Short mmCIF file of C-alpha atoms in Angstrom, two decimals:
data_model
loop_
_atom_site.label_atom_id
_atom_site.label_comp_id
_atom_site.label_asym_id
_atom_site.label_seq_id
_atom_site.Cartn_x
_atom_site.Cartn_y
_atom_site.Cartn_z
CA UNK A 1 3.80 1.39 41.47
CA UNK A 2 3.53 2.60 37.90
CA UNK A 3 6.61 3.54 35.87
CA UNK A 4 5.79 7.21 36.43
CA UNK A 5 5.44 6.76 40.18
CA UNK A 6 8.73 4.86 40.33
CA UNK A 7 10.55 7.45 38.26
CA UNK A 8 9.39 10.41 40.33
CA UNK A 9 10.08 8.52 43.55
CA UNK A 10 13.64 7.73 42.46
CA UNK A 11 14.32 11.36 41.56
CA UNK A 12 12.85 12.65 44.80
CA UNK A 13 14.96 10.16 46.77
CA UNK A 14 18.07 11.42 44.96
CA UNK A 15 17.13 15.04 45.54
CA UNK A 16 16.72 15.67 41.81
CA UNK A 17 13.99 17.18 39.67
CA UNK A 18 12.23 15.41 36.82
CA UNK A 19 12.72 16.69 33.27
CA UNK A 20 9.89 15.90 30.85
CA UNK A 21 10.35 16.94 27.22
CA UNK A 22 7.47 17.04 24.76
CA UNK A 23 7.81 16.06 21.11
CA UNK A 24 5.21 15.52 18.39
CA UNK A 25 5.15 12.02 16.89
CA UNK A 26 6.26 12.34 13.26
CA UNK A 27 8.29 15.53 13.66
CA UNK A 28 10.97 16.29 12.55
CA UNK A 29 10.30 13.17 10.46
CA UNK A 30 8.56 9.81 10.74
CA UNK A 31 11.84 7.91 10.77
CA UNK A 32 13.46 10.11 13.41
CA UNK A 33 10.75 9.82 16.06
CA UNK A 34 11.99 6.66 17.80
CA UNK A 35 15.68 7.67 17.58
CA UNK A 36 14.66 11.04 19.03
CA UNK A 37 12.92 9.35 21.96
CA UNK A 38 16.09 7.40 22.75
CA UNK A 39 18.27 10.50 22.36
CA UNK A 40 16.12 12.43 24.81
CA UNK A 41 16.51 9.63 27.36
CA UNK A 42 20.29 9.61 26.88
CA UNK A 43 20.30 13.36 27.37
CA UNK A 44 18.52 13.26 30.71
CA UNK A 45 14.76 12.98 30.13
CA UNK A 46 12.99 11.48 33.13
CA UNK A 47 9.83 10.78 31.13
CA UNK A 48 8.59 11.88 27.70
CA UNK A 49 5.32 13.39 26.55
CA UNK A 50 4.65 12.13 23.04
CA UNK A 51 2.24 14.37 21.20
CA UNK A 52 -0.51 12.83 19.09
CA UNK A 53 -0.74 15.11 16.02
CA UNK A 54 -3.99 17.00 15.59
CA UNK A 55 -4.95 19.73 13.14
CA UNK A 56 -6.44 22.13 15.71
CA UNK A 57 -4.46 21.96 18.97
CA UNK A 58 -6.22 24.60 21.07
CA UNK A 59 -3.70 24.74 23.91
CA UNK A 60 -0.60 24.87 21.72
CA UNK A 61 1.12 27.90 20.30
CA UNK A 62 2.49 28.24 16.75
CA UNK A 63 5.66 26.19 17.28
CA UNK A 64 3.83 23.02 18.30
CA UNK A 65 1.03 23.72 15.83
CA UNK A 66 3.55 23.73 12.99
CA UNK A 67 5.15 20.53 14.29
CA UNK A 68 1.74 18.87 14.35
CA UNK A 69 0.95 20.06 10.83
CA UNK A 70 4.27 18.73 9.53
CA UNK A 71 3.70 15.38 11.21
CA UNK A 72 0.19 15.03 9.76
CA UNK A 73 1.42 15.94 6.27
CA UNK A 74 3.93 13.08 6.50
CA UNK A 75 1.25 10.58 7.50
CA UNK A 76 1.55 10.50 11.28
CA UNK A 77 -1.60 9.21 13.00
CA UNK A 78 -2.54 7.13 16.02
CA UNK A 79 -1.33 3.89 14.44
CA UNK A 80 2.04 5.54 13.91
CA UNK A 81 2.08 6.84 17.49
CA UNK A 82 1.38 3.40 18.96
CA UNK A 83 3.97 1.77 16.68
CA UNK A 84 6.59 4.28 17.84
CA UNK A 85 5.93 3.40 21.46
CA UNK A 86 6.12 -0.32 20.67
CA UNK A 87 9.45 0.13 18.87
CA UNK A 88 10.82 2.26 21.70
CA UNK A 89 9.81 -0.37 24.25
CA UNK A 90 11.94 -3.02 22.51
CA UNK A 91 15.05 -1.48 24.06
CA UNK A 92 13.70 0.77 26.81
CA UNK A 93 11.36 -0.74 29.37
CA UNK A 94 11.99 1.90 32.04
CA UNK A 95 11.31 5.40 30.69
CA UNK A 96 7.68 6.47 31.10
CA UNK A 97 5.84 7.61 27.96
CA UNK A 98 2.79 9.87 28.29
CA UNK A 99 0.52 10.43 25.30
CA UNK A 100 -0.64 14.03 25.07
CA UNK A 101 -3.28 15.27 22.67
CA UNK A 102 -6.89 16.06 21.97
CA UNK A 103 -10.24 14.32 22.04
CA UNK A 104 -10.94 14.19 18.30
CA UNK A 105 -8.45 11.39 17.41
CA UNK A 106 -9.55 9.44 20.48
CA UNK A 107 -13.22 9.75 19.54
CA UNK A 108 -12.50 8.73 15.94
CA UNK A 109 -10.79 5.57 17.12
CA UNK A 110 -13.22 4.98 19.97
CA UNK A 111 -12.33 5.38 23.63
CA UNK A 112 -12.20 1.66 24.36
CA UNK A 113 -9.98 0.90 21.37
CA UNK A 114 -7.70 3.85 22.14
CA UNK A 115 -7.16 2.75 25.73
CA UNK A 116 -6.59 -0.87 24.72
CA UNK A 117 -4.09 0.02 22.00
CA UNK A 118 -2.24 2.51 24.19
CA UNK A 119 -1.85 0.01 27.02
CA UNK A 120 -0.74 -2.76 24.65
CA UNK A 121 1.86 -0.45 23.11
CA UNK A 122 3.42 0.29 26.49
CA UNK A 123 2.07 3.75 27.24
CA UNK A 124 2.23 4.88 30.87
CA UNK A 125 0.01 7.94 31.01
CA UNK A 126 -2.66 9.74 29.01
CA UNK A 127 -3.31 13.50 28.93
CA UNK A 128 -6.24 14.60 26.79
CA UNK A 129 -6.47 18.39 26.90
CA UNK A 130 -10.16 18.71 26.05
CA UNK A 131 -11.49 15.77 28.05
CA UNK A 132 -12.57 17.39 31.33
CA UNK A 133 -12.54 14.84 34.12
CA UNK A 134 -16.11 15.62 35.11
CA UNK A 135 -17.49 15.18 31.59
CA UNK A 136 -15.90 11.82 30.73
CA UNK A 137 -15.20 10.13 34.09
CA UNK A 138 -15.67 6.71 32.53
CA UNK A 139 -12.72 7.36 30.20
CA UNK A 140 -10.33 8.06 33.06
CA UNK A 141 -11.61 5.13 35.09
CA UNK A 142 -10.91 2.91 32.08
CA UNK A 143 -7.43 4.42 31.72
CA UNK A 144 -6.69 3.52 35.34
CA UNK A 145 -8.15 0.04 34.93
CA UNK A 146 -5.82 -0.52 31.97
CA UNK A 147 -2.82 0.25 34.19
CA UNK A 148 -2.10 3.76 32.92
CA UNK A 149 -2.04 7.07 34.77
CA UNK A 150 -4.57 9.80 33.93
CA UNK A 151 -2.68 13.10 33.75
CA UNK A 152 -4.59 16.36 34.26
CA UNK A 153 -3.91 20.02 33.62
CA UNK A 154 -4.37 22.65 36.28
CA UNK A 155 -4.09 26.38 35.60
CA UNK A 156 -3.59 29.62 37.53
CA UNK A 157 -7.34 30.13 37.24
CA UNK A 158 -8.28 26.73 38.71
CA UNK A 159 -10.41 27.16 41.82
CA UNK A 160 -9.62 25.34 45.05
CA UNK A 161 -12.69 23.20 44.48
CA UNK A 162 -11.48 22.25 40.99
CA UNK A 163 -7.98 21.51 42.26
CA UNK A 164 -9.31 19.25 44.99
CA UNK A 165 -11.54 17.35 42.55
CA UNK A 166 -8.73 16.82 40.04
CA UNK A 167 -6.29 15.74 42.74
CA UNK A 168 -8.64 12.99 43.86
CA UNK A 169 -8.40 11.38 40.40
CA UNK A 170 -4.89 12.18 39.20
CA UNK A 171 -2.02 9.71 39.36
CA UNK A 172 1.45 9.80 37.86
CA UNK A 173 1.85 13.58 38.04
CA UNK A 174 -0.17 16.77 37.78
CA UNK A 175 0.62 19.21 34.98
CA UNK A 176 0.47 22.78 36.24
CA UNK A 177 0.15 25.27 33.37
CA UNK A 178 2.21 28.23 34.56
CA UNK A 179 0.77 30.79 32.14
CA UNK A 180 -2.61 31.93 30.93
CA UNK A 181 -2.64 31.27 27.18
CA UNK A 182 -1.03 28.81 24.80
CA UNK A 183 2.37 27.10 24.85
CA UNK A 184 5.36 28.93 23.49
CA UNK A 185 3.64 32.31 23.65
CA UNK A 186 6.73 34.03 25.05
CA UNK A 187 5.02 35.46 28.13
CA UNK A 188 7.21 36.15 31.14
CA UNK A 189 6.85 33.70 34.00
CA UNK A 190 5.87 35.00 37.40
CA UNK A 191 7.87 32.74 39.72
CA UNK A 192 6.10 33.98 42.83
CA UNK A 193 2.74 33.10 41.31
CA UNK A 194 3.98 29.65 40.26
CA UNK A 195 5.31 29.02 43.77
CA UNK A 196 2.04 30.07 45.35
CA UNK A 197 -0.14 27.97 43.05
CA UNK A 198 2.05 24.87 43.22
CA UNK A 199 1.92 25.06 47.03
CA UNK A 200 -1.87 25.38 46.81
CA UNK A 201 -2.11 22.31 44.57
CA UNK A 202 0.25 20.30 46.77
CA UNK A 203 -2.12 20.73 49.70
CA UNK A 204 -4.52 18.40 47.85
CA UNK A 205 -2.21 16.40 45.55
CA UNK A 206 -1.47 12.72 46.00
CA UNK A 207 1.13 12.75 43.21
CA UNK A 208 3.99 15.08 42.15
CA UNK A 209 3.37 18.43 40.45
CA UNK A 210 5.29 19.24 37.27
CA UNK A 211 5.22 22.69 35.68
CA UNK A 212 5.08 23.49 31.98
CA UNK A 213 4.47 26.41 29.57
CA UNK A 214 7.00 29.23 29.25
CA UNK A 215 10.17 27.32 30.20
CA UNK A 216 12.75 27.97 27.50
CA UNK A 217 16.23 27.77 29.05
CA UNK A 218 18.24 26.26 31.86
CA UNK A 219 18.02 29.25 34.15
CA UNK A 220 14.22 29.35 34.02
CA UNK A 221 13.99 25.56 34.32
CA UNK A 222 16.16 25.63 37.44
CA UNK A 223 14.15 28.47 39.00
CA UNK A 224 10.81 26.76 38.31
CA UNK A 225 12.09 23.36 39.48
CA UNK A 226 12.91 24.87 42.86
CA UNK A 227 9.18 25.07 43.63
CA UNK A 228 7.92 21.78 42.10
CA UNK A 229 8.86 18.18 41.36
CA UNK A 230 9.68 18.58 37.68
CA UNK A 231 9.57 20.73 34.56
CA UNK A 232 7.95 20.09 31.18
CA UNK A 233 9.45 21.62 28.04
CA UNK A 234 8.01 21.45 24.51
CA UNK A 235 8.07 24.56 22.34
CA UNK A 236 11.64 25.53 23.18
CA UNK A 237 12.88 22.03 22.35
CA UNK A 238 11.06 21.98 19.01
CA UNK A 239 12.48 25.42 18.17
CA UNK A 240 15.98 24.04 18.71
CA UNK A 241 15.29 21.18 16.31
CA UNK A 242 13.86 23.61 13.76
CA UNK A 243 17.16 25.51 13.71
CA UNK A 244 19.14 22.50 12.45
CA UNK A 245 16.81 20.26 10.43
CA UNK A 246 19.73 18.17 9.14
CA UNK A 247 20.76 17.29 12.69
CA UNK A 248 17.51 17.73 14.59
CA UNK A 249 17.96 14.66 16.80
CA UNK A 250 21.49 15.62 17.79
CA UNK A 251 20.48 19.23 18.41
CA UNK A 252 17.62 18.09 20.64
CA UNK A 253 19.92 15.90 22.68
CA UNK A 254 22.57 18.56 23.16
CA UNK A 255 20.02 21.19 24.15
CA UNK A 256 18.19 18.94 26.58
CA UNK A 257 21.47 17.84 28.16
CA UNK A 258 22.08 21.50 28.96
CA UNK A 259 18.72 21.74 30.69
CA UNK A 260 19.47 18.56 32.63
CA UNK A 261 22.82 19.94 33.73
CA UNK A 262 21.19 23.17 34.90
CA UNK A 263 18.65 21.24 36.96
CA UNK A 264 21.28 19.00 38.51
CA UNK A 265 23.47 21.97 39.40
CA UNK A 266 20.74 23.54 41.49
#
């Protein structure tokens, strides 16, 4: 079993829901990225999505876009991302790390080199937003061969045929996008729709379904978690760090601990 499979299995056995925060490597600063990863784990993160900064993140709203821009301006790049994972792994060999980003940096490095370097760094999963599984199947086969999980997005508009095709390939977890649009857009979640679509996906899925987009507080996280295996939170976490730049790491930990407590109280 992969680290992701083990982590989800342990939470399911304990009757708990996974909590997966997203941060952008290099934000709020280069030096704070690894301490932030550790703080998120201490505060209840089950796994972490580490964003690879990119100048034109099509699926991300303004909060994550600004985080990516700040990270790039400070010099964050793929080398920095891999070095962060390596440093994190020196003292944490259990928490799964998923790289999330876009095709351009991968193409610039080369798919083979990217997969090699990610695996060597200790990455557990890879989610490339604009790499459709049916256009670059060789990439995802190589990801699996390197011992990492290919993570895929599914949306409210995904057809049953598309869902079934994705579920045949996905391991680790499936990322269900609960809203039409970008992250952090502030749209109201339709819990009934999320419940219906997660149930539809689970008919085909061989791995857990986690839900992201639009989750900004403990109450919403708890409500969404009642219909899936875990929740993914990015924009709301970054907004909390933006409020207290002098104590961004501490603020992130305190806020995430509140989300963890809300999930565990369900």
